[in-house]
PDB file of C-alpha atoms in Angstrom:
ATOM      1  CA  UNK W   1      87.931 174.841 -48.309  1.00 27.00           C
ATOM      2  CA  UNK W   2      84.385 175.584 -47.674  1.00 32.00           C
ATOM      3  CA  UNK W   3      83.529 178.389 -46.008  1.00 32.00           C
ATOM      4  CA  UNK W   4      80.792 177.817 -43.195  1.00 35.00           C
ATOM      5  CA  UNK W   5      78.454 178.851 -40.515  1.00 34.00           C
ATOM      6  CA  UNK W   6      78.490 177.268 -37.356  1.00 34.00           C
ATOM      7  CA  UNK W   7      75.627 174.998 -36.816  1.00 35.00           C
ATOM      8  CA  UNK W   8      74.174 176.795 -34.481  1.00 36.00           C
ATOM      9  CA  UNK W   9      73.840 179.807 -36.784  1.00 37.00           C
ATOM     10  CA  UNK W  10      72.268 177.823 -39.581  1.00 43.00           C
ATOM     11  CA  UNK W  11      68.413 178.554 -40.448  1.00 53.00           C
ATOM     12  CA  UNK W  12      66.965 175.300 -40.746  1.00 58.00           C
ATOM     13  CA  UNK W  13      66.058 175.938 -44.221  1.00 57.00           C
ATOM     14  CA  UNK W  14      69.681 175.498 -45.035  1.00 57.00           C
ATOM     15  CA  UNK W  15      70.576 173.099 -42.268  1.00 57.00           C
ATOM     16  CA  UNK W  16      68.433 170.541 -43.470  1.00 63.00           C
ATOM     17  CA  UNK W  17      69.505 170.952 -46.892  1.00 62.00           C
ATOM     18  CA  UNK W  18      73.087 170.216 -45.652  1.00 55.00           C
ATOM     19  CA  UNK W  19      71.908 167.349 -43.814  1.00 62.00           C
ATOM     20  CA  UNK W  20      69.744 165.788 -46.654  1.00 60.00           C
ATOM     21  CA  UNK W  21      72.385 166.439 -49.779  1.00 63.00           C
ATOM     22  CA  UNK W  22      75.596 165.743 -47.055  1.00 60.00           C
ATOM     23  CA  UNK W  23      77.935 168.395 -48.145  1.00 54.00           C
ATOM     24  CA  UNK W  24      78.950 171.830 -46.634  1.00 52.00           C
ATOM     25  CA  UNK W  25      76.681 174.977 -47.462  1.00 47.00           C
ATOM     26  CA  UNK W  26      77.189 178.501 -47.650  1.00 49.00           C
ATOM     27  CA  UNK W  27      74.369 180.479 -47.796  1.00 48.00           C
ATOM     28  CA  UNK W  28      73.570 183.007 -50.649  1.00 48.00           C
ATOM     29  CA  UNK W  29      71.373 184.817 -48.766  1.00 50.00           C
ATOM     30  CA  UNK W  30      69.824 187.265 -51.099  1.00 57.00           C
ATOM     31  CA  UNK W  31      68.622 185.044 -53.879  1.00 57.00           C
ATOM     32  CA  UNK W  32      68.070 181.902 -51.876  1.00 57.00           C
ATOM     33  CA  UNK W  33      65.667 183.996 -49.556  1.00 60.00           C
ATOM     34  CA  UNK W  34      63.822 185.035 -52.432  1.00 59.00           C
ATOM     35  CA  UNK W  35      63.458 181.158 -54.219  1.00 57.00           C
ATOM     36  CA  UNK W  36      62.458 180.067 -50.752  1.00 57.00           C
ATOM     37  CA  UNK W  37      59.670 182.739 -50.811  1.00 59.00           C
ATOM     38  CA  UNK W  38      59.036 181.197 -54.318  1.00 56.00           C
ATOM     39  CA  UNK W  39      58.766 177.901 -53.860  1.00 55.00           C
ATOM     40  CA  UNK W  40      56.906 178.099 -50.443  1.00 56.00           C
ATOM     41  CA  UNK W  41      53.855 179.696 -52.839  1.00 55.00           C
ATOM     42  CA  UNK W  42      53.392 176.220 -54.176  1.00 53.00           C
ATOM     43  CA  UNK W  43      51.002 175.507 -51.132  1.00 54.00           C
ATOM     44  CA  UNK W  44      48.631 178.560 -51.691  1.00 55.00           C
ATOM     45  CA  UNK W  45      49.167 178.979 -55.812  1.00 51.00           C
ATOM     46  CA  UNK W  46      45.493 177.889 -57.256  1.00 51.00           C
ATOM     47  CA  UNK W  47      44.168 176.062 -54.028  1.00 54.00           C
ATOM     48  CA  UNK W  48      40.825 177.611 -54.587  1.00 53.00           C
ATOM     49  CA  UNK W  49      39.942 176.234 -58.128  1.00 55.00           C
ATOM     50  CA  UNK W  50      40.926 172.789 -56.494  1.00 55.00           C
ATOM     51  CA  UNK W  51      38.828 173.504 -53.397  1.00 57.00           C
ATOM     52  CA  UNK W  52      35.388 174.458 -55.838  1.00 58.00           C
ATOM     53  CA  UNK W  53      35.968 171.101 -58.026  1.00 62.00           C
ATOM     54  CA  UNK W  54      35.685 169.085 -54.510  1.00 61.00           C
ATOM     55  CA  UNK W  55      32.632 171.272 -53.261  1.00 66.00           C
ATOM     56  CA  UNK W  56      29.209 170.074 -53.118  1.00 64.00           C
ATOM     57  CA  UNK W  57      26.123 172.436 -54.458  1.00 61.00           C
ATOM     58  CA  UNK W  58      25.911 174.631 -50.946  1.00 57.00           C
ATOM     59  CA  UNK W  59      29.672 175.055 -50.853  1.00 60.00           C
ATOM     60  CA  UNK W  60      30.546 172.311 -48.217  1.00 65.00           C
ATOM     61  CA  UNK W  61      33.145 170.007 -48.675  1.00 65.00           C
ATOM     62  CA  UNK W  62      34.457 167.178 -46.727  1.00 70.00           C
ATOM     63  CA  UNK W  63      38.247 167.025 -44.785  1.00 66.00           C
ATOM     64  CA  UNK W  64      39.024 164.127 -47.460  1.00 68.00           C
ATOM     65  CA  UNK W  65      38.124 166.221 -50.011  1.00 71.00           C
ATOM     66  CA  UNK W  66      39.892 169.173 -48.648  1.00 69.00           C
ATOM     67  CA  UNK W  67      42.994 166.967 -48.305  1.00 68.00           C
ATOM     68  CA  UNK W  68      42.730 165.530 -51.831  1.00 72.00           C
ATOM     69  CA  UNK W  69      42.254 169.305 -52.863  1.00 70.00           C
ATOM     70  CA  UNK W  70      44.965 170.408 -51.411  1.00 68.00           C
ATOM     71  CA  UNK W  71      47.228 167.688 -52.514  1.00 70.00           C
ATOM     72  CA  UNK W  72      46.263 168.487 -56.075  1.00 75.00           C
ATOM     73  CA  UNK W  73      47.273 172.407 -55.623  1.00 72.00           C
ATOM     74  CA  UNK W  74      50.478 171.251 -53.998  1.00 71.00           C
ATOM     75  CA  UNK W  75      51.239 169.076 -56.544  1.00 76.00           C
ATOM     76  CA  UNK W  76      50.405 171.126 -59.593  1.00 77.00           C
ATOM     77  CA  UNK W  77      52.009 174.407 -58.456  1.00 76.00           C
ATOM     78  CA  UNK W  78      55.116 172.695 -57.331  1.00 78.00           C
ATOM     79  CA  UNK W  79      55.368 171.292 -61.132  1.00 83.00           C
ATOM     80  CA  UNK W  80      54.832 174.806 -61.933  1.00 83.00           C
ATOM     81  CA  UNK W  81      57.623 176.826 -59.487  1.00 85.00           C
ATOM     82  CA  UNK W  82      60.288 173.142 -59.149  1.00 90.00           C
ATOM     83  CA  UNK W  83      62.909 175.356 -61.459  1.00 92.00           C
ATOM     84  CA  UNK W  84      63.346 177.371 -58.644  1.00 90.00           C
ATOM     85  CA  UNK W  85      63.408 175.062 -55.851  1.00 89.00           C
ATOM     86  CA  UNK W  86      66.306 173.561 -57.932  1.00 93.00           C
ATOM     87  CA  UNK W  87      68.121 176.178 -58.405  1.00 92.00           C
ATOM     88  CA  UNK W  88      67.827 177.182 -54.586  1.00 89.00           C
ATOM     89  CA  UNK W  89      69.419 173.984 -54.061  1.00 91.00           C
ATOM     90  CA  UNK W  90      72.292 174.245 -56.540  1.00 92.00           C
ATOM     91  CA  UNK W  91      73.123 177.879 -55.020  1.00 89.00           C
ATOM     92  CA  UNK W  92      72.993 176.399 -51.161  1.00 86.00           C
ATOM     93  CA  UNK W  93      75.204 173.629 -51.951  1.00 86.00           C
ATOM     94  CA  UNK W  94      78.063 175.190 -53.944  1.00 87.00           C
ATOM     95  CA  UNK W  95      81.391 176.096 -53.275  1.00 83.00           C
ATOM     96  CA  UNK W  96      81.518 179.505 -52.529  1.00 81.00           C
ATOM     97  CA  UNK W  97      85.076 179.852 -52.964  1.00 84.00           C
ATOM     98  CA  UNK W  98      84.577 178.787 -56.210  1.00 86.00           C
ATOM     99  CA  UNK W  99      81.170 179.185 -57.315  1.00 88.00           C
ATOM    100  CA  UNK W 100      79.385 177.577 -60.023  1.00 90.00           C
ATOM    101  CA  UNK W 101      76.477 180.053 -60.216  1.00 91.00           C
ATOM    102  CA  UNK W 102      76.787 183.887 -59.627  1.00 89.00           C
ATOM    103  CA  UNK W 103      72.942 184.311 -58.869  1.00 87.00           C
ATOM    104  CA  UNK W 104      69.819 183.065 -59.773  1.00 86.00           C
ATOM    105  CA  UNK W 105      69.337 183.926 -63.211  1.00 90.00           C
ATOM    106  CA  UNK W 106      72.748 182.990 -64.045  1.00 93.00           C
ATOM    107  CA  UNK W 107      72.422 179.205 -62.551  1.00 92.00           C
ATOM    108  CA  UNK W 108      69.078 179.165 -64.529  1.00 93.00           C
ATOM    109  CA  UNK W 109      70.997 180.052 -67.872  1.00 95.00           C
ATOM    110  CA  UNK W 110      73.708 177.584 -67.065  1.00 95.00           C
ATOM    111  CA  UNK W 111      71.865 174.591 -66.217  1.00 95.00           C
ATOM    112  CA  UNK W 112      69.867 175.059 -69.201  1.00 95.00           C
ATOM    113  CA  UNK W 113      72.532 175.026 -71.537  1.00 95.00           C
ATOM    114  CA  UNK W 114      74.843 172.820 -70.211  1.00 94.00           C
ATOM    115  CA  UNK W 115      72.267 169.793 -68.915  1.00 94.00           C
ATOM    116  CA  UNK W 116      68.867 171.005 -70.664  1.00 94.00           C
ATOM    117  CA  UNK W 117      65.458 172.081 -70.122  1.00 94.00           C
ATOM    118  CA  UNK W 118      64.792 168.746 -68.039  1.00 94.00           C
ATOM    119  CA  UNK W 119      67.296 169.027 -65.574  1.00 94.00           C
ATOM    120  CA  UNK W 120      65.691 171.994 -64.107  1.00 94.00           C
ATOM    121  CA  UNK W 121      62.859 169.039 -63.161  1.00 94.00           C
ATOM    122  CA  UNK W 122      65.440 166.209 -62.099  1.00 93.00           C
ATOM    123  CA  UNK W 123      63.497 164.664 -58.619  1.00 92.00           C
ATOM    124  CA  UNK W 124      60.296 166.161 -59.295  1.00 91.00           C
ATOM    125  CA  UNK W 125      58.293 162.784 -59.516  1.00 90.00           C
ATOM    126  CA  UNK W 126      59.707 162.228 -56.044  1.00 89.00           C
ATOM    127  CA  UNK W 127      57.292 165.386 -55.391  1.00 83.00           C
ATOM    128  CA  UNK W 128      54.598 163.923 -56.712  1.00 81.00           C
ATOM    129  CA  UNK W 129      54.803 160.609 -55.067  1.00 84.00           C
ATOM    130  CA  UNK W 130      55.176 162.139 -51.526  1.00 81.00           C
ATOM    131  CA  UNK W 131      51.895 163.669 -51.610  1.00 76.00           C
ATOM    132  CA  UNK W 132      50.692 160.299 -50.970  1.00 75.00           C
ATOM    133  CA  UNK W 133      51.950 159.830 -47.397  1.00 78.00           C
ATOM    134  CA  UNK W 134      51.646 163.384 -46.775  1.00 75.00           C
ATOM    135  CA  UNK W 135      47.708 163.094 -47.699  1.00 71.00           C
ATOM    136  CA  UNK W 136      47.872 159.732 -45.197  1.00 74.00           C
ATOM    137  CA  UNK W 137      49.404 161.768 -42.505  1.00 75.00           C
ATOM    138  CA  UNK W 138      47.149 164.654 -42.874  1.00 73.00           C
ATOM    139  CA  UNK W 139      43.646 162.342 -42.626  1.00 70.00           C
ATOM    140  CA  UNK W 140      45.641 160.013 -39.847  1.00 75.00           C
ATOM    141  CA  UNK W 141      45.658 163.513 -37.334  1.00 78.00           C
ATOM    142  CA  UNK W 142      42.538 164.691 -38.708  1.00 70.00           C
ATOM    143  CA  UNK W 143      40.498 161.346 -37.809  1.00 70.00           C
ATOM    144  CA  UNK W 144      42.481 161.398 -34.489  1.00 78.00           C
ATOM    145  CA  UNK W 145      42.139 164.828 -33.204  1.00 74.00           C
ATOM    146  CA  UNK W 146      38.824 164.555 -31.353  1.00 68.00           C
ATOM    147  CA  UNK W 147      40.552 161.661 -29.575  1.00 76.00           C
ATOM    148  CA  UNK W 148      43.296 163.713 -28.503  1.00 78.00           C
ATOM    149  CA  UNK W 149      41.486 166.637 -27.308  1.00 77.00           C
ATOM    150  CA  UNK W 150      38.356 164.979 -26.135  1.00 75.00           C
ATOM    151  CA  UNK W 151      36.059 167.199 -27.856  1.00 72.00           C
ATOM    152  CA  UNK W 152      34.198 168.079 -30.579  1.00 72.00           C
ATOM    153  CA  UNK W 153      36.461 170.006 -33.613  1.00 69.00           C
ATOM    154  CA  UNK W 154      34.174 173.420 -34.120  1.00 67.00           C
ATOM    155  CA  UNK W 155      34.712 174.288 -30.052  1.00 72.00           C
ATOM    156  CA  UNK W 156      38.641 173.775 -30.901  1.00 76.00           C
ATOM    157  CA  UNK W 157      40.601 177.285 -29.182  1.00 77.00           C
ATOM    158  CA  UNK W 158      43.140 179.203 -30.964  1.00 78.00           C
ATOM    159  CA  UNK W 159      46.187 177.065 -28.865  1.00 83.00           C
ATOM    160  CA  UNK W 160      44.476 174.126 -29.909  1.00 82.00           C
ATOM    161  CA  UNK W 161      43.888 174.935 -33.545  1.00 80.00           C
ATOM    162  CA  UNK W 162      48.230 175.969 -33.272  1.00 85.00           C
ATOM    163  CA  UNK W 163      48.621 172.482 -31.830  1.00 86.00           C
ATOM    164  CA  UNK W 164      46.834 170.543 -34.201  1.00 84.00           C
ATOM    165  CA  UNK W 165      48.570 172.316 -37.397  1.00 84.00           C
ATOM    166  CA  UNK W 166      52.052 171.595 -35.876  1.00 87.00           C
ATOM    167  CA  UNK W 167      51.203 168.528 -35.225  1.00 88.00           C
ATOM    168  CA  UNK W 168      49.924 167.600 -38.562  1.00 85.00           C
ATOM    169  CA  UNK W 169      52.746 169.371 -40.020  1.00 85.00           C
ATOM    170  CA  UNK W 170      55.370 166.885 -38.018  1.00 89.00           C
ATOM    171  CA  UNK W 171      53.689 163.743 -38.786  1.00 88.00           C
ATOM    172  CA  UNK W 172      53.210 164.603 -42.558  1.00 87.00           C
ATOM    173  CA  UNK W 173      56.615 165.462 -42.971  1.00 89.00           C
ATOM    174  CA  UNK W 174      57.962 162.475 -41.135  1.00 91.00           C
ATOM    175  CA  UNK W 175      56.537 160.159 -43.466  1.00 89.00           C
ATOM    176  CA  UNK W 176      57.143 161.988 -46.479  1.00 89.00           C
ATOM    177  CA  UNK W 177      60.921 163.441 -46.018  1.00 93.00           C
ATOM    178  CA  UNK W 178      62.680 159.923 -47.261  1.00 94.00           C
ATOM    179  CA  UNK W 179      61.003 161.597 -50.609  1.00 93.00           C
ATOM    180  CA  UNK W 180      62.480 165.133 -50.102  1.00 92.00           C
ATOM    181  CA  UNK W 181      66.067 163.596 -49.181  1.00 94.00           C
ATOM    182  CA  UNK W 182      66.568 161.676 -52.608  1.00 94.00           C
ATOM    183  CA  UNK W 183      65.151 164.619 -54.014  1.00 94.00           C
ATOM    184  CA  UNK W 184      67.402 166.975 -52.857  1.00 92.00           C
ATOM    185  CA  UNK W 185      70.520 164.715 -53.561  1.00 94.00           C
ATOM    186  CA  UNK W 186      68.951 164.545 -57.028  1.00 94.00           C
ATOM    187  CA  UNK W 187      68.786 168.263 -57.956  1.00 93.00           C
ATOM    188  CA  UNK W 188      72.440 168.826 -56.504  1.00 92.00           C
ATOM    189  CA  UNK W 189      74.155 166.016 -58.378  1.00 92.00           C
ATOM    190  CA  UNK W 190      75.616 166.788 -61.898  1.00 91.00           C
ATOM    191  CA  UNK W 191      78.050 165.902 -64.173  1.00 90.00           C
ATOM    192  CA  UNK W 192      79.009 169.366 -65.040  1.00 90.00           C
ATOM    193  CA  UNK W 193      79.825 170.536 -61.223  1.00 89.00           C
ATOM    194  CA  UNK W 194      82.837 169.508 -59.472  1.00 87.00           C
ATOM    195  CA  UNK W 195      82.976 166.293 -57.627  1.00 85.00           C
ATOM    196  CA  UNK W 196      79.377 165.922 -59.512  1.00 85.00           C
ATOM    197  CA  UNK W 197      78.019 168.669 -56.780  1.00 84.00           C
ATOM    198  CA  UNK W 198      79.253 166.985 -53.724  1.00 83.00           C
ATOM    199  CA  UNK W 199      76.235 164.684 -53.252  1.00 88.00           C
ATOM    200  CA  UNK W 200      77.783 162.119 -50.595  1.00 86.00           C
ATOM    201  CA  UNK W 201      76.151 158.976 -52.420  1.00 89.00           C
ATOM    202  CA  UNK W 202      76.440 158.117 -56.377  1.00 89.00           C
ATOM    203  CA  UNK W 203      73.701 157.165 -58.408  1.00 91.00           C
ATOM    204  CA  UNK W 204      71.655 156.612 -61.500  1.00 90.00           C
ATOM    205  CA  UNK W 205      68.265 157.392 -60.541  1.00 90.00           C
ATOM    206  CA  UNK W 206      65.550 157.581 -58.094  1.00 92.00           C
ATOM    207  CA  UNK W 207      65.308 154.246 -56.960  1.00 93.00           C
ATOM    208  CA  UNK W 208      68.994 153.927 -57.080  1.00 95.00           C
ATOM    209  CA  UNK W 209      69.790 156.278 -54.878  1.00 94.00           C
ATOM    210  CA  UNK W 210      67.050 155.127 -52.377  1.00 95.00           C
ATOM    211  CA  UNK W 211      69.195 151.530 -52.257  1.00 95.00           C
ATOM    212  CA  UNK W 212      72.796 153.850 -52.134  1.00 95.00           C
ATOM    213  CA  UNK W 213      71.138 155.990 -48.874  1.00 95.00           C
ATOM    214  CA  UNK W 214      70.135 153.184 -47.470  1.00 96.00           C
ATOM    215  CA  UNK W 215      73.724 151.131 -48.480  1.00 95.00           C
ATOM    216  CA  UNK W 216      75.745 153.928 -47.040  1.00 94.00           C
ATOM    217  CA  UNK W 217      73.856 155.362 -43.759  1.00 93.00           C
ATOM    218  CA  UNK W 218      71.220 152.826 -43.148  1.00 95.00           C
ATOM    219  CA  UNK W 219      67.725 153.460 -43.368  1.00 95.00           C
ATOM    220  CA  UNK W 220      67.683 156.070 -40.875  1.00 94.00           C
ATOM    221  CA  UNK W 221      69.660 158.412 -43.318  1.00 94.00           C
ATOM    222  CA  UNK W 222      66.676 158.560 -45.525  1.00 94.00           C
ATOM    223  CA  UNK W 223      65.832 160.928 -42.365  1.00 95.00           C
ATOM    224  CA  UNK W 224      68.871 162.929 -42.294  1.00 92.00           C
ATOM    225  CA  UNK W 225      67.920 166.443 -41.497  1.00 90.00           C
ATOM    226  CA  UNK W 226      64.177 165.987 -40.102  1.00 92.00           C
ATOM    227  CA  UNK W 227      64.932 167.786 -37.131  1.00 92.00           C
ATOM    228  CA  UNK W 228      66.058 170.930 -38.418  1.00 90.00           C
ATOM    229  CA  UNK W 229      62.965 170.717 -40.903  1.00 90.00           C
ATOM    230  CA  UNK W 230      60.824 170.223 -38.266  1.00 91.00           C
ATOM    231  CA  UNK W 231      62.050 173.341 -36.407  1.00 90.00           C
ATOM    232  CA  UNK W 232      60.777 175.284 -39.242  1.00 87.00           C
ATOM    233  CA  UNK W 233      57.689 173.775 -41.020  1.00 86.00           C
ATOM    234  CA  UNK W 234      55.786 172.835 -37.810  1.00 86.00           C
ATOM    235  CA  UNK W 235      55.924 176.453 -36.220  1.00 88.00           C
ATOM    236  CA  UNK W 236      55.794 177.851 -39.878  1.00 86.00           C
ATOM    237  CA  UNK W 237      52.493 175.881 -40.953  1.00 84.00           C
ATOM    238  CA  UNK W 238      50.944 176.151 -37.165  1.00 86.00           C
ATOM    239  CA  UNK W 239      51.261 180.316 -37.772  1.00 88.00           C
ATOM    240  CA  UNK W 240      50.078 180.283 -41.111  1.00 84.00           C
ATOM    241  CA  UNK W 241      46.968 178.431 -40.368  1.00 82.00           C
ATOM    242  CA  UNK W 242      46.169 179.942 -36.930  1.00 83.00           C
ATOM    243  CA  UNK W 243      46.533 183.302 -38.451  1.00 87.00           C
ATOM    244  CA  UNK W 244      44.183 181.868 -41.104  1.00 83.00           C
ATOM    245  CA  UNK W 245      41.579 180.791 -38.595  1.00 82.00           C
ATOM    246  CA  UNK W 246      41.548 183.887 -36.554  1.00 85.00           C
ATOM    247  CA  UNK W 247      41.009 186.240 -39.817  1.00 87.00           C
ATOM    248  CA  UNK W 248      38.112 183.635 -40.695  1.00 83.00           C
ATOM    249  CA  UNK W 249      36.504 183.728 -37.291  1.00 84.00           C
ATOM    250  CA  UNK W 250      36.769 187.936 -37.605  1.00 88.00           C
ATOM    251  CA  UNK W 251      35.155 187.724 -40.585  1.00 85.00           C
ATOM    252  CA  UNK W 252      32.280 185.237 -39.647  1.00 83.00           C
ATOM    253  CA  UNK W 253      31.776 187.824 -36.883  1.00 85.00           C
ATOM    254  CA  UNK W 254      31.911 191.040 -38.887  1.00 84.00           C
ATOM    255  CA  UNK W 255      29.484 189.186 -41.559  1.00 79.00           C
ATOM    256  CA  UNK W 256      27.301 188.341 -38.009  1.00 80.00           C
ATOM    257  CA  UNK W 257      27.554 184.787 -38.077  1.00 80.00           C
ATOM    258  CA  UNK W 258      29.352 184.291 -34.584  1.00 84.00           C
ATOM    259  CA  UNK W 259      28.629 185.849 -31.576  1.00 84.00           C
ATOM    260  CA  UNK W 260      32.449 186.699 -31.029  1.00 83.00           C
ATOM    261  CA  UNK W 261      35.860 185.804 -33.267  1.00 82.00           C
ATOM    262  CA  UNK W 262      37.294 184.201 -30.058  1.00 78.00           C
ATOM    263  CA  UNK W 263      34.984 181.073 -30.379  1.00 75.00           C
ATOM    264  CA  UNK W 264      32.471 179.459 -32.863  1.00 74.00           C
ATOM    265  CA  UNK W 265      29.158 180.062 -31.090  1.00 79.00           C
ATOM    266  CA  UNK W 266      26.692 180.810 -33.880  1.00 81.00           C
ATOM    267  CA  UNK W 267      24.805 183.836 -33.543  1.00 82.00           C
ATOM    268  CA  UNK W 268      21.059 182.517 -32.807  1.00 83.00           C
ATOM    269  CA  UNK W 269      18.464 183.298 -35.266  1.00 75.00           C
ATOM    270  CA  UNK W 270      20.780 183.816 -38.223  1.00 71.00           C
ATOM    271  CA  UNK W 271      20.737 180.992 -41.114  1.00 70.00           C
ATOM    272  CA  UNK W 272      23.881 179.980 -41.412  1.00 68.00           C
ATOM    273  CA  UNK W 273      23.696 178.790 -45.405  1.00 69.00           C
ATOM    274  CA  UNK W 274      23.276 182.415 -46.083  1.00 65.00           C
ATOM    275  CA  UNK W 275      26.093 184.522 -48.076  1.00 68.00           C
ATOM    276  CA  UNK W 276      27.663 187.746 -46.679  1.00 65.00           C
ATOM    277  CA  UNK W 277      25.553 189.414 -48.905  1.00 68.00           C
ATOM    278  CA  UNK W 278      22.259 187.935 -48.244  1.00 66.00           C
ATOM    279  CA  UNK W 279      22.587 188.371 -44.443  1.00 65.00           C
ATOM    280  CA  UNK W 280      24.149 191.898 -44.697  1.00 70.00           C
ATOM    281  CA  UNK W 281      20.612 193.034 -46.937  1.00 71.00           C
ATOM    282  CA  UNK W 282      18.436 191.018 -44.541  1.00 67.00           C
ATOM    283  CA  UNK W 283      20.095 193.162 -41.874  1.00 68.00           C
ATOM    284  CA  UNK W 284      19.170 196.065 -43.629  1.00 72.00           C
ATOM    285  CA  UNK W 285      15.614 195.138 -44.412  1.00 69.00           C
ATOM    286  CA  UNK W 286      14.723 194.330 -40.694  1.00 68.00           C
ATOM    287  CA  UNK W 287      16.644 197.762 -39.750  1.00 70.00           C
ATOM    288  CA  UNK W 288      14.239 199.499 -41.783  1.00 74.00           C
ATOM    289  CA  UNK W 289      11.144 197.964 -41.226  1.00 66.00           C
ATOM    290  CA  UNK W 290      12.027 198.805 -37.602  1.00 62.00           C
ATOM    291  CA  UNK W 291      12.809 202.195 -38.286  1.00 56.00           C
ATOM    292  CA  UNK W 292       9.174 202.472 -39.974  1.00 59.00           C
ATOM    293  CA  UNK W 293       7.529 200.738 -37.436  1.00 62.00           C
ATOM    294  CA  UNK W 294       8.333 203.483 -34.758  1.00 58.00           C
ATOM    295  CA  UNK W 295       7.133 206.428 -37.037  1.00 55.00           C
ATOM    296  CA  UNK W 296       4.572 208.270 -35.041  1.00 55.00           C
ATOM    297  CA  UNK W 297       1.312 207.916 -36.695  1.00 52.00           C
ATOM    298  CA  UNK W 298      -0.922 210.410 -36.891  1.00 47.00           C
TER     299      UNK W 298
END
């Protein structure tokens, strides 16, 4: 017997994992929320260092280079934090009436002792391979944004940017979701758990997992849980990047590069290649010079 939440009450993250793995689940909310927060950091950890690698001497970066930098940063940070993602899956899918793990640290210790260190990275190759369709989807959406809105990117409004990010997230997640499904099943399966972790198909590796899913559920079985995942991912990235975009505009406005934080209309007469400190010093110089010119002369 499994103690379950009604489908309507389950958070999208939990419902997605349930549909991907194929077992009923009960959320262990305390440690799972912490693990979700930790694993989501993989999208932003060390991004700056990778962006610097692809910038030119003036600090400019092309869209393709930014996508590559983001993909590399995501892969590296994913590898570093991957054990927390695997533990999160194990905690979600376990039978709460007879739990195999009592919490985060106990799960880490038990998996390490019973299955070895490499078990904490089971399925990590799917994350690396899945970055390829993710990058392709990002580039595909970016190349067609001007056609969709019939205008240049630098004139997009905040609602347009929000819609752009939601669309990009939906496309990229849809393209890479089969790899995510196989990864979740590989994370959940273990010979040391009752019924091998309760996964709905049995397999010997990543390629065999693909075969068994298609054999048992058809090709669409690779996208089980996609709707619940999109309900989480699309607004999440939309809000995150829209907030980032607005904060960037505020900084540009306060430093004198644009006329308003609500648009990207450039300030006339300002050299956009100047660094913020250089621009402030230049303004200070002209202000001082103006004050001196107003002093009365004898």
